[in-house]
Amino acid sequence: MKPVQCEVLEVELPFRLKFKHSLHERSTSSSVLVRMTSDTGEVGWGESLPREYVTGETTQSVVERIRDCFWPLLHETRVSSWEDGLEIAKNLETAAREKHPDLPHRIGAARCAIEIAFLDLIGNHFRRSIGEIFGRRKREWVEYSGVVSGDSLWKVTKTSLKMRIGGLRFIKVKVGSADDKDRLKRIRLLMGSEADIRVDANAAWNVTEAIAAIQSIKPFNISSIEQPIPADDYEGLQAITNAVTTPIMVDESLCSMEDARKLVGMDACDYFNIRLSKCGGLFGALEMAEFARHQDKGCQLGCQVGETAILSAAGRHFAMGVAGLKFIEGSFGTHLLEQDVSKEDLTFRRKGIGKPLSGPGLGVTVIPERIEPHITCRHKLGEET
């Protein structure tokens, strides 16, 4: 089997509602989908959500790096076995950097989209599940977190009540506004003392503001503080981590192994927020999770706002296969999207539960007709099949 065609799709998928935090507000998901085809007729799907404020990548740069750096390494490459394909996928970024030494160190979204498409393709061909990458399952099901965005107190109340009724135990709250304490007080009241509540500032504060804000919300029993200050302020993160007892989680500061090593070397965080799209797909995320474990750092599997069933499935396999994840995000599906792209519904259910996936590859059947109306640009690479 060899990959012979790669179609890169820029898409804008509509949301049911607006989602906002301190860095951005959006009502659609600007995504890159990859449809890879083999000479024997199998198809694999991949996805990433480039966010310039996270990795510096745009949809345009992701398309260009797939076209110029990654696809030439896979096009017409003979894959003799499942294990052979895994080695190719694992070494994809290393091979790309050897040929293109000027690549920036943050290229996770480009790598993620094409890596997952390739893994889905070889999984479908050799009838192997992507979940096998991680060995035995580490849990019977996944328990996802809910998210409360930076809305008014009334909207926060409605969202919290829905989550309480839905049985969710883990809640992430977007903070960084003047009414944070009022909102957290309301959420804690509605969710009860047993709910696990953490917050995400999306770089809303400076160091002084962050320390003061973190101390002021301690009475609400907050589990962690995500990205309190701008991503490139590593010294500030170090100061905050050493000044407060609530664990500090990094997100936008952590997009590559270079970032991970720097953060650990400076003791500038307690937890990693690993997202497939920003961290280079399944193998990039797995390398980062293993590094965190060896360095005694906690890990969360995060997600980008607006992921389709493609990345939800990849995240589900990761969550089922990686031990010790403190929190798990993803599989929002039609809680957020007007319509998801797969035959199977991966939207998490009551209590945030997501069940293991079966079948080869990602274990989902993508319906192209659901994608077509939302394509803004199409790029065809390789021969027609």
PDB file of C-alpha atoms in Angstrom, residues 289-297:
ATOM      1  CA  ALA A 289       2.988  13.032  28.007  1.00  0.00           C
ATOM      2  CA  GLU A 290       5.796  10.541  28.611  1.00  0.00           C
ATOM      3  CA  PHE A 291       8.245  13.389  29.210  1.00  0.00           C
ATOM      4  CA  ALA A 292       5.845  14.969  31.714  1.00  0.00           C
ATOM      5  CA  ARG A 293       5.488  11.673  33.579  1.00  0.00           C
ATOM      6  CA  HIS A 294       9.259  11.268  33.886  1.00  0.00           C
ATOM      7  CA  GLN A 295       9.532  14.855  35.146  1.00  0.00           C
ATOM      8  CA  ASP A 296       6.693  14.467  37.693  1.00  0.00           C
ATOM      9  CA  LYS A 297       4.456  16.959  35.900  1.00  0.00           C
TER      10      LYS A 297
END
